PDB file of C-alpha atoms in Angstrom:
ATOM      1  CA  UNK A   1     -10.278   3.146 -31.328  1.00  0.00           C
ATOM      2  CA  UNK A   2     -10.854  -0.241 -29.684  1.00  0.00           C
ATOM      3  CA  UNK A   3     -11.308  -0.213 -25.920  1.00  0.00           C
ATOM      4  CA  UNK A   4     -10.368  -3.059 -23.600  1.00  0.00           C
ATOM      5  CA  UNK A   5     -13.462  -4.126 -21.631  1.00  0.00           C
ATOM      6  CA  UNK A   6     -13.147  -3.753 -17.882  1.00  0.00           C
ATOM      7  CA  UNK A   7     -13.684  -7.467 -17.333  1.00  0.00           C
ATOM      8  CA  UNK A   8     -10.787  -8.229 -19.624  1.00  0.00           C
ATOM      9  CA  UNK A   9      -8.325  -6.045 -17.758  1.00  0.00           C
ATOM     10  CA  UNK A  10      -4.928  -7.622 -17.526  1.00  0.00           C
ATOM     11  CA  UNK A  11      -1.708  -6.668 -15.771  1.00  0.00           C
ATOM     12  CA  UNK A  12       0.357  -8.183 -18.507  1.00  0.00           C
ATOM     13  CA  UNK A  13       2.495  -5.699 -20.456  1.00  0.00           C
ATOM     14  CA  UNK A  14       5.076  -5.610 -23.144  1.00  0.00           C
ATOM     15  CA  UNK A  15       7.270  -3.290 -21.134  1.00  0.00           C
ATOM     16  CA  UNK A  16      10.197  -5.089 -19.510  1.00  0.00           C
ATOM     17  CA  UNK A  17      10.151  -3.890 -15.913  1.00  0.00           C
ATOM     18  CA  UNK A  18      13.482  -5.583 -15.306  1.00  0.00           C
ATOM     19  CA  UNK A  19      12.341  -7.079 -12.031  1.00  0.00           C
ATOM     20  CA  UNK A  20      13.653 -10.591 -12.523  1.00  0.00           C
ATOM     21  CA  UNK A  21      15.496 -11.714  -9.364  1.00  0.00           C
ATOM     22  CA  UNK A  22      15.107  -8.323  -7.749  1.00  0.00           C
ATOM     23  CA  UNK A  23      14.058  -8.604  -4.140  1.00  0.00           C
ATOM     24  CA  UNK A  24      11.193  -6.709  -2.495  1.00  0.00           C
ATOM     25  CA  UNK A  25       9.348  -6.564   0.820  1.00  0.00           C
ATOM     26  CA  UNK A  26       5.570  -6.374   0.618  1.00  0.00           C
ATOM     27  CA  UNK A  27       3.724  -5.551   3.796  1.00  0.00           C
ATOM     28  CA  UNK A  28       0.135  -6.648   4.283  1.00  0.00           C
ATOM     29  CA  UNK A  29       0.566  -9.274   1.555  1.00  0.00           C
ATOM     30  CA  UNK A  30      -2.257 -11.594   2.603  1.00  0.00           C
ATOM     31  CA  UNK A  31      -5.115  -9.558   1.072  1.00  0.00           C
ATOM     32  CA  UNK A  32      -6.150  -6.453  -0.808  1.00  0.00           C
ATOM     33  CA  UNK A  33      -3.568  -4.158  -2.341  1.00  0.00           C
ATOM     34  CA  UNK A  34      -0.677  -5.984  -0.676  1.00  0.00           C
ATOM     35  CA  UNK A  35      -1.702  -9.285  -2.148  1.00  0.00           C
ATOM     36  CA  UNK A  36      -2.194  -7.773  -5.614  1.00  0.00           C
ATOM     37  CA  UNK A  37       1.221  -6.058  -5.574  1.00  0.00           C
ATOM     38  CA  UNK A  38       3.024  -9.149  -4.292  1.00  0.00           C
ATOM     39  CA  UNK A  39       1.403 -11.362  -6.957  1.00  0.00           C
ATOM     40  CA  UNK A  40       2.307  -9.033  -9.752  1.00  0.00           C
ATOM     41  CA  UNK A  41       5.916  -8.713  -8.597  1.00  0.00           C
ATOM     42  CA  UNK A  42       6.220 -12.501  -8.421  1.00  0.00           C
ATOM     43  CA  UNK A  43       4.637 -12.843 -11.852  1.00  0.00           C
ATOM     44  CA  UNK A  44       7.270 -10.403 -13.157  1.00  0.00           C
ATOM     45  CA  UNK A  45      10.017 -12.653 -11.813  1.00  0.00           C
ATOM     46  CA  UNK A  46      10.894 -10.783  -8.622  1.00  0.00           C
ATOM     47  CA  UNK A  47      11.617 -12.408  -5.296  1.00  0.00           C
ATOM     48  CA  UNK A  48       9.312 -11.267  -2.545  1.00  0.00           C
ATOM     49  CA  UNK A  49       9.321 -11.223   1.243  1.00  0.00           C
ATOM     50  CA  UNK A  50       5.650 -11.600   2.128  1.00  0.00           C
ATOM     51  CA  UNK A  51       4.717  -9.980   5.396  1.00  0.00           C
ATOM     52  CA  UNK A  52       1.325 -10.473   7.121  1.00  0.00           C
ATOM     53  CA  UNK A  53      -0.088 -11.910  10.332  1.00  0.00           C
ATOM     54  CA  UNK A  54      -1.765 -14.945   8.763  1.00  0.00           C
ATOM     55  CA  UNK A  55       0.978 -17.380   7.770  1.00  0.00           C
ATOM     56  CA  UNK A  56      -1.330 -20.156   6.575  1.00  0.00           C
ATOM     57  CA  UNK A  57      -3.151 -17.692   4.307  1.00  0.00           C
ATOM     58  CA  UNK A  58       0.137 -16.604   2.748  1.00  0.00           C
ATOM     59  CA  UNK A  59       1.062 -20.229   2.070  1.00  0.00           C
ATOM     60  CA  UNK A  60      -2.355 -20.862   0.505  1.00  0.00           C
ATOM     61  CA  UNK A  61      -2.299 -17.811  -1.777  1.00  0.00           C
ATOM     62  CA  UNK A  62       1.393 -17.871  -2.813  1.00  0.00           C
ATOM     63  CA  UNK A  63       2.220 -21.601  -2.772  1.00  0.00           C
ATOM     64  CA  UNK A  64       2.823 -21.544  -6.543  1.00  0.00           C
ATOM     65  CA  UNK A  65       5.670 -19.064  -5.914  1.00  0.00           C
ATOM     66  CA  UNK A  66       7.368 -20.793  -2.983  1.00  0.00           C
ATOM     67  CA  UNK A  67      10.774 -20.727  -4.691  1.00  0.00           C
ATOM     68  CA  UNK A  68      10.544 -16.969  -5.181  1.00  0.00           C
ATOM     69  CA  UNK A  69       9.059 -16.007  -1.849  1.00  0.00           C
ATOM     70  CA  UNK A  70       9.855 -15.897   1.804  1.00  0.00           C
ATOM     71  CA  UNK A  71       7.198 -15.549   4.538  1.00  0.00           C
ATOM     72  CA  UNK A  72       7.438 -13.405   7.646  1.00  0.00           C
ATOM     73  CA  UNK A  73       4.331 -13.834   9.744  1.00  0.00           C
ATOM     74  CA  UNK A  74       3.577 -11.279  12.425  1.00  0.00           C
ATOM     75  CA  UNK A  75       2.051  -7.918  13.248  1.00  0.00           C
ATOM     76  CA  UNK A  76       3.842  -4.953  11.704  1.00  0.00           C
ATOM     77  CA  UNK A  77       3.336  -3.084  14.965  1.00  0.00           C
ATOM     78  CA  UNK A  78       5.553  -5.622  16.693  1.00  0.00           C
ATOM     79  CA  UNK A  79       9.275  -4.906  17.131  1.00  0.00           C
ATOM     80  CA  UNK A  80       9.938  -8.621  16.624  1.00  0.00           C
ATOM     81  CA  UNK A  81       8.334  -8.557  13.147  1.00  0.00           C
ATOM     82  CA  UNK A  82      10.327  -5.480  12.138  1.00  0.00           C
ATOM     83  CA  UNK A  83      13.471  -7.103  13.425  1.00  0.00           C
ATOM     84  CA  UNK A  84      12.830 -10.191  11.286  1.00  0.00           C
ATOM     85  CA  UNK A  85      12.313  -8.010   8.198  1.00  0.00           C
ATOM     86  CA  UNK A  86      15.509  -6.087   8.835  1.00  0.00           C
ATOM     87  CA  UNK A  87      17.504  -9.209   9.534  1.00  0.00           C
ATOM     88  CA  UNK A  88      16.279 -10.776   6.289  1.00  0.00           C
ATOM     89  CA  UNK A  89      17.571  -7.953   4.120  1.00  0.00           C
ATOM     90  CA  UNK A  90      20.524  -6.712   6.112  1.00  0.00           C
ATOM     91  CA  UNK A  91      22.984  -9.135   4.539  1.00  0.00           C
ATOM     92  CA  UNK A  92      21.152 -10.526   1.535  1.00  0.00           C
ATOM     93  CA  UNK A  93      20.144  -7.137   0.140  1.00  0.00           C
ATOM     94  CA  UNK A  94      16.870  -5.932  -1.446  1.00  0.00           C
ATOM     95  CA  UNK A  95      15.611  -3.411  -3.987  1.00  0.00           C
ATOM     96  CA  UNK A  96      12.459  -1.962  -2.558  1.00  0.00           C
ATOM     97  CA  UNK A  97       9.611  -2.071  -0.107  1.00  0.00           C
ATOM     98  CA  UNK A  98       5.808  -1.673  -0.361  1.00  0.00           C
ATOM     99  CA  UNK A  99       4.660  -0.248   3.027  1.00  0.00           C
ATOM    100  CA  UNK A 100       1.069  -1.071   3.490  1.00  0.00           C
ATOM    101  CA  UNK A 101      -1.420  -2.163   6.176  1.00  0.00           C
ATOM    102  CA  UNK A 102      -5.028  -1.719   7.249  1.00  0.00           C
ATOM    103  CA  UNK A 103      -6.535   1.484   8.560  1.00  0.00           C
ATOM    104  CA  UNK A 104      -7.692   2.599  12.049  1.00  0.00           C
ATOM    105  CA  UNK A 105     -11.180   2.616  13.419  1.00  0.00           C
ATOM    106  CA  UNK A 106     -13.818   5.001  11.959  1.00  0.00           C
ATOM    107  CA  UNK A 107     -15.488   7.922  13.705  1.00  0.00           C
ATOM    108  CA  UNK A 108     -15.971  11.716  13.687  1.00  0.00           C
ATOM    109  CA  UNK A 109     -13.595  13.872  15.725  1.00  0.00           C
ATOM    110  CA  UNK A 110     -15.951  14.162  18.692  1.00  0.00           C
ATOM    111  CA  UNK A 111     -16.540  10.407  18.692  1.00  0.00           C
ATOM    112  CA  UNK A 112     -12.828   9.616  19.183  1.00  0.00           C
ATOM    113  CA  UNK A 113     -11.107   9.127  22.480  1.00  0.00           C
ATOM    114  CA  UNK A 114      -7.413   9.733  23.272  1.00  0.00           C
ATOM    115  CA  UNK A 115      -6.910   5.966  23.457  1.00  0.00           C
ATOM    116  CA  UNK A 116      -8.103   5.811  19.850  1.00  0.00           C
ATOM    117  CA  UNK A 117      -5.414   8.297  18.866  1.00  0.00           C
ATOM    118  CA  UNK A 118      -2.699   6.388  20.751  1.00  0.00           C
ATOM    119  CA  UNK A 119      -3.754   3.152  18.990  1.00  0.00           C
ATOM    120  CA  UNK A 120      -3.915   4.794  15.587  1.00  0.00           C
ATOM    121  CA  UNK A 121      -0.435   6.288  15.998  1.00  0.00           C
ATOM    122  CA  UNK A 122       0.878   2.752  16.499  1.00  0.00           C
ATOM    123  CA  UNK A 123      -1.129   1.072  13.706  1.00  0.00           C
ATOM    124  CA  UNK A 124      -0.998   3.727  11.018  1.00  0.00           C
ATOM    125  CA  UNK A 125       2.235   5.697  11.463  1.00  0.00           C
ATOM    126  CA  UNK A 126       4.787   4.649  14.092  1.00  0.00           C
ATOM    127  CA  UNK A 127       5.745   1.287  12.591  1.00  0.00           C
ATOM    128  CA  UNK A 128       6.070   2.834   9.097  1.00  0.00           C
ATOM    129  CA  UNK A 129       8.585   5.359  10.400  1.00  0.00           C
ATOM    130  CA  UNK A 130      10.446   2.633  12.293  1.00  0.00           C
ATOM    131  CA  UNK A 131      10.654   0.338   9.266  1.00  0.00           C
ATOM    132  CA  UNK A 132      11.677   3.207   6.998  1.00  0.00           C
ATOM    133  CA  UNK A 133      14.459   4.274   9.234  1.00  0.00           C
ATOM    134  CA  UNK A 134      15.751   0.732   9.359  1.00  0.00           C
ATOM    135  CA  UNK A 135      15.610   0.107   5.615  1.00  0.00           C
ATOM    136  CA  UNK A 136      16.439   3.446   3.998  1.00  0.00           C
ATOM    137  CA  UNK A 137      20.098   3.436   5.099  1.00  0.00           C
ATOM    138  CA  UNK A 138      20.545  -0.049   3.529  1.00  0.00           C
ATOM    139  CA  UNK A 139      19.216   1.214   0.219  1.00  0.00           C
ATOM    140  CA  UNK A 140      21.297   4.420   0.412  1.00  0.00           C
ATOM    141  CA  UNK A 141      24.439   2.327   0.986  1.00  0.00           C
ATOM    142  CA  UNK A 142      23.600   0.313  -2.125  1.00  0.00           C
ATOM    143  CA  UNK A 143      22.981   3.443  -4.139  1.00  0.00           C
ATOM    144  CA  UNK A 144      19.609   2.185  -5.348  1.00  0.00           C
ATOM    145  CA  UNK A 145      16.125   1.497  -3.958  1.00  0.00           C
ATOM    146  CA  UNK A 146      12.402   2.112  -3.968  1.00  0.00           C
ATOM    147  CA  UNK A 147      10.231   2.955  -0.937  1.00  0.00           C
ATOM    148  CA  UNK A 148       6.514   3.072  -1.697  1.00  0.00           C
ATOM    149  CA  UNK A 149       3.815   3.858   0.824  1.00  0.00           C
ATOM    150  CA  UNK A 150       0.150   2.925   0.369  1.00  0.00           C
ATOM    151  CA  UNK A 151      -2.107   5.445   2.113  1.00  0.00           C
ATOM    152  CA  UNK A 152      -5.484   6.868   0.956  1.00  0.00           C
ATOM    153  CA  UNK A 153      -7.116   9.603  -1.042  1.00  0.00           C
ATOM    154  CA  UNK A 154      -7.890  11.131   2.335  1.00  0.00           C
ATOM    155  CA  UNK A 155      -4.406  12.649   2.312  1.00  0.00           C
ATOM    156  CA  UNK A 156      -5.652  15.012  -0.379  1.00  0.00           C
ATOM    157  CA  UNK A 157      -9.329  15.316   0.548  1.00  0.00           C
ATOM    158  CA  UNK A 158     -10.353  14.301   4.093  1.00  0.00           C
ATOM    159  CA  UNK A 159     -13.148  11.687   4.197  1.00  0.00           C
ATOM    160  CA  UNK A 160     -16.141  12.031   6.557  1.00  0.00           C
ATOM    161  CA  UNK A 161     -15.987   9.967   9.743  1.00  0.00           C
ATOM    162  CA  UNK A 162     -12.412   8.793   9.044  1.00  0.00           C
ATOM    163  CA  UNK A 163     -10.802  11.235  11.462  1.00  0.00           C
ATOM    164  CA  UNK A 164      -7.956   9.061  12.534  1.00  0.00           C
ATOM    165  CA  UNK A 165      -7.069   7.988   9.014  1.00  0.00           C
ATOM    166  CA  UNK A 166      -7.303  11.539   7.744  1.00  0.00           C
ATOM    167  CA  UNK A 167      -4.847  12.794  10.376  1.00  0.00           C
ATOM    168  CA  UNK A 168      -2.234  10.073  10.510  1.00  0.00           C
ATOM    169  CA  UNK A 169      -2.087   9.194   6.835  1.00  0.00           C
ATOM    170  CA  UNK A 170      -1.463  12.868   6.028  1.00  0.00           C
ATOM    171  CA  UNK A 171       1.347  12.833   8.558  1.00  0.00           C
ATOM    172  CA  UNK A 172       2.910   9.816   6.782  1.00  0.00           C
ATOM    173  CA  UNK A 173       2.889  11.797   3.588  1.00  0.00           C
ATOM    174  CA  UNK A 174       4.769  14.584   5.295  1.00  0.00           C
ATOM    175  CA  UNK A 175       7.387  12.134   6.537  1.00  0.00           C
ATOM    176  CA  UNK A 176       7.651  10.446   3.130  1.00  0.00           C
ATOM    177  CA  UNK A 177       8.167  13.733   1.293  1.00  0.00           C
ATOM    178  CA  UNK A 178      10.851  14.848   3.689  1.00  0.00           C
ATOM    179  CA  UNK A 179      12.631  11.509   3.492  1.00  0.00           C
ATOM    180  CA  UNK A 180      12.440  11.629  -0.308  1.00  0.00           C
ATOM    181  CA  UNK A 181      14.232  14.973  -0.413  1.00  0.00           C
ATOM    182  CA  UNK A 182      16.974  13.666   1.908  1.00  0.00           C
ATOM    183  CA  UNK A 183      17.888  10.597  -0.096  1.00  0.00           C
ATOM    184  CA  UNK A 184      16.929  11.524  -3.692  1.00  0.00           C
ATOM    185  CA  UNK A 185      20.558  12.045  -4.775  1.00  0.00           C
ATOM    186  CA  UNK A 186      21.425   8.560  -3.454  1.00  0.00           C
ATOM    187  CA  UNK A 187      19.399   6.696  -6.049  1.00  0.00           C
ATOM    188  CA  UNK A 188      16.549   5.910  -3.673  1.00  0.00           C
ATOM    189  CA  UNK A 189      13.023   7.124  -4.430  1.00  0.00           C
ATOM    190  CA  UNK A 190      10.134   7.547  -1.986  1.00  0.00           C
ATOM    191  CA  UNK A 191       6.578   7.880  -3.124  1.00  0.00           C
ATOM    192  CA  UNK A 192       3.038   7.518  -1.844  1.00  0.00           C
ATOM    193  CA  UNK A 193      -0.029   6.001  -3.534  1.00  0.00           C
ATOM    194  CA  UNK A 194      -3.339   7.555  -2.527  1.00  0.00           C
ATOM    195  CA  UNK A 195      -6.127   5.118  -3.574  1.00  0.00           C
ATOM    196  CA  UNK A 196      -9.776   5.918  -3.631  1.00  0.00           C
ATOM    197  CA  UNK A 197     -12.543   3.290  -3.350  1.00  0.00           C
ATOM    198  CA  UNK A 198     -11.414  -0.139  -4.557  1.00  0.00           C
ATOM    199  CA  UNK A 199     -13.149  -3.529  -4.431  1.00  0.00           C
ATOM    200  CA  UNK A 200     -10.859  -4.897  -1.694  1.00  0.00           C
ATOM    201  CA  UNK A 201     -11.660  -6.162   1.785  1.00  0.00           C
ATOM    202  CA  UNK A 202     -10.677  -2.747   3.325  1.00  0.00           C
ATOM    203  CA  UNK A 203     -13.651  -1.056   1.690  1.00  0.00           C
ATOM    204  CA  UNK A 204     -16.109  -3.175   3.605  1.00  0.00           C
ATOM    205  CA  UNK A 205     -15.779  -1.157   6.836  1.00  0.00           C
ATOM    206  CA  UNK A 206     -16.224   2.115   4.954  1.00  0.00           C
ATOM    207  CA  UNK A 207     -19.431   0.860   3.309  1.00  0.00           C
ATOM    208  CA  UNK A 208     -20.760  -0.535   6.605  1.00  0.00           C
ATOM    209  CA  UNK A 209     -19.995   2.746   8.360  1.00  0.00           C
ATOM    210  CA  UNK A 210     -21.825   4.765   5.670  1.00  0.00           C
ATOM    211  CA  UNK A 211     -24.739   2.333   5.830  1.00  0.00           C
ATOM    212  CA  UNK A 212     -25.004   2.739   9.575  1.00  0.00           C
ATOM    213  CA  UNK A 213     -24.602   6.523   9.626  1.00  0.00           C
ATOM    214  CA  UNK A 214     -27.164   7.156   6.888  1.00  0.00           C
ATOM    215  CA  UNK A 215     -29.512   4.343   7.955  1.00  0.00           C
ATOM    216  CA  UNK A 216     -29.524   2.699   4.499  1.00  0.00           C
ATOM    217  CA  UNK A 217     -28.762  -0.774   3.331  1.00  0.00           C
ATOM    218  CA  UNK A 218     -25.249  -2.038   2.537  1.00  0.00           C
ATOM    219  CA  UNK A 219     -26.068  -2.253  -1.150  1.00  0.00           C
ATOM    220  CA  UNK A 220     -27.541   1.273  -1.196  1.00  0.00           C
ATOM    221  CA  UNK A 221     -24.423   2.630   0.478  1.00  0.00           C
ATOM    222  CA  UNK A 222     -22.217   0.883  -2.048  1.00  0.00           C
ATOM    223  CA  UNK A 223     -24.208   2.165  -5.013  1.00  0.00           C
ATOM    224  CA  UNK A 224     -24.086   5.685  -3.656  1.00  0.00           C
ATOM    225  CA  UNK A 225     -20.355   5.491  -3.314  1.00  0.00           C
ATOM    226  CA  UNK A 226     -19.941   4.217  -6.881  1.00  0.00           C
ATOM    227  CA  UNK A 227     -22.209   6.953  -8.278  1.00  0.00           C
ATOM    228  CA  UNK A 228     -19.832   9.533  -6.728  1.00  0.00           C
ATOM    229  CA  UNK A 229     -16.826   8.071  -8.633  1.00  0.00           C
ATOM    230  CA  UNK A 230     -16.520   9.776 -12.008  1.00  0.00           C
ATOM    231  CA  UNK A 231     -15.654   6.531 -13.825  1.00  0.00           C
ATOM    232  CA  UNK A 232     -18.774   5.000 -12.335  1.00  0.00           C
ATOM    233  CA  UNK A 233     -17.238   2.010 -10.473  1.00  0.00           C
ATOM    234  CA  UNK A 234     -14.758   1.041  -7.832  1.00  0.00           C
ATOM    235  CA  UNK A 235     -11.186   0.294  -8.774  1.00  0.00           C
ATOM    236  CA  UNK A 236      -9.524  -3.095  -8.734  1.00  0.00           C
ATOM    237  CA  UNK A 237      -6.494  -4.114  -6.703  1.00  0.00           C
ATOM    238  CA  UNK A 238      -4.840  -5.384  -9.893  1.00  0.00           C
ATOM    239  CA  UNK A 239      -5.172  -1.928 -11.484  1.00  0.00           C
ATOM    240  CA  UNK A 240      -3.417  -0.225  -8.578  1.00  0.00           C
ATOM    241  CA  UNK A 241      -0.778  -3.008  -8.514  1.00  0.00           C
ATOM    242  CA  UNK A 242       0.273  -2.239 -12.087  1.00  0.00           C
ATOM    243  CA  UNK A 243       1.057   1.309 -11.062  1.00  0.00           C
ATOM    244  CA  UNK A 244       2.752   0.242  -7.854  1.00  0.00           C
ATOM    245  CA  UNK A 245       5.017  -2.233  -9.542  1.00  0.00           C
ATOM    246  CA  UNK A 246       6.037   0.391 -12.081  1.00  0.00           C
ATOM    247  CA  UNK A 247       6.986   2.743  -9.251  1.00  0.00           C
ATOM    248  CA  UNK A 248       8.978  -0.064  -7.666  1.00  0.00           C
ATOM    249  CA  UNK A 249      10.887  -0.656 -10.946  1.00  0.00           C
ATOM    250  CA  UNK A 250      13.967   1.085 -12.232  1.00  0.00           C
ATOM    251  CA  UNK A 251      11.836   2.851 -14.881  1.00  0.00           C
ATOM    252  CA  UNK A 252      10.533   5.268 -12.208  1.00  0.00           C
ATOM    253  CA  UNK A 253      13.905   6.667 -11.263  1.00  0.00           C
ATOM    254  CA  UNK A 254      12.826  10.299 -11.969  1.00  0.00           C
ATOM    255  CA  UNK A 255       9.675  10.105  -9.803  1.00  0.00           C
ATOM    256  CA  UNK A 256      10.211  10.808  -6.144  1.00  0.00           C
ATOM    257  CA  UNK A 257       8.437  12.741  -3.358  1.00  0.00           C
ATOM    258  CA  UNK A 258       5.110  12.323  -5.097  1.00  0.00           C
ATOM    259  CA  UNK A 259       1.699  11.425  -3.777  1.00  0.00           C
ATOM    260  CA  UNK A 260      -0.148   9.839  -6.638  1.00  0.00           C
ATOM    261  CA  UNK A 261      -3.908   9.348  -6.679  1.00  0.00           C
ATOM    262  CA  UNK A 262      -5.588   6.188  -8.000  1.00  0.00           C
ATOM    263  CA  UNK A 263      -9.185   7.112  -7.458  1.00  0.00           C
ATOM    264  CA  UNK A 264     -11.243   7.074 -10.682  1.00  0.00           C
ATOM    265  CA  UNK A 265     -11.255  10.864 -10.624  1.00  0.00           C
ATOM    266  CA  UNK A 266     -12.781  11.214  -7.159  1.00  0.00           C
ATOM    267  CA  UNK A 267     -10.500  14.011  -5.875  1.00  0.00           C
ATOM    268  CA  UNK A 268     -12.142  17.304  -6.837  1.00  0.00           C
ATOM    269  CA  UNK A 269      -9.040  19.489  -6.662  1.00  0.00           C
ATOM    270  CA  UNK A 270      -7.141  20.356  -9.825  1.00  0.00           C
ATOM    271  CA  UNK A 271      -3.981  18.644  -8.431  1.00  0.00           C
ATOM    272  CA  UNK A 272      -5.893  15.453  -7.529  1.00  0.00           C
TER     273      UNK A 272
END
């Protein structure tokens, strides 16, 4: 059996995902997972509302898709940004949303302060609930839609020194599961992706934190992390994007209320 080398990985596929001219919102589209998902959606012919704080970066990265894309620049924790997203889809319609943003500060439980918890509630959970409560009724009224959250493998197996992420991301999963059950019969699915270590900008702070805590070099910390991944390497944003785009397509209509790992086998539980 011939295997495709890792460096030849491609998101191209013979499956017709039927995304041409469908409209999606991608949060955190300027880098990492958000960028990878947005790019694959656009490549598949979808129209995408690109949401991120850095407008110039979005123009630079997605200039080739200007006729398929719309840019909303602003912080997702801002009511004004959420208002702009809602106003953009309220009348024109849309088919799904990829809810994604960066994580909170690192630290063990005893290293956190209540101000850290207040900030993490805003940055990791509150805006996601707010956006979901705005968008879900629109999808329900249309009788079709996809809501996909990007969280972390920490929702299945807490990670050391990521106290705030462990707590709030797990809470997002509880919200997503409950929402999924409420609207499943309306043609709208709600799922969560739980990625492990991937070679994206977000992993930098995790590697640096491990390096500092264990008093080892950055490269040593990275190598140790990769050795603990059963497949022996970190994932790629494009690999996760292929799964995300499938879950945003009509082919995933029987998958809802699920938290799906994309971690190279890192979760040790049998339901990882």
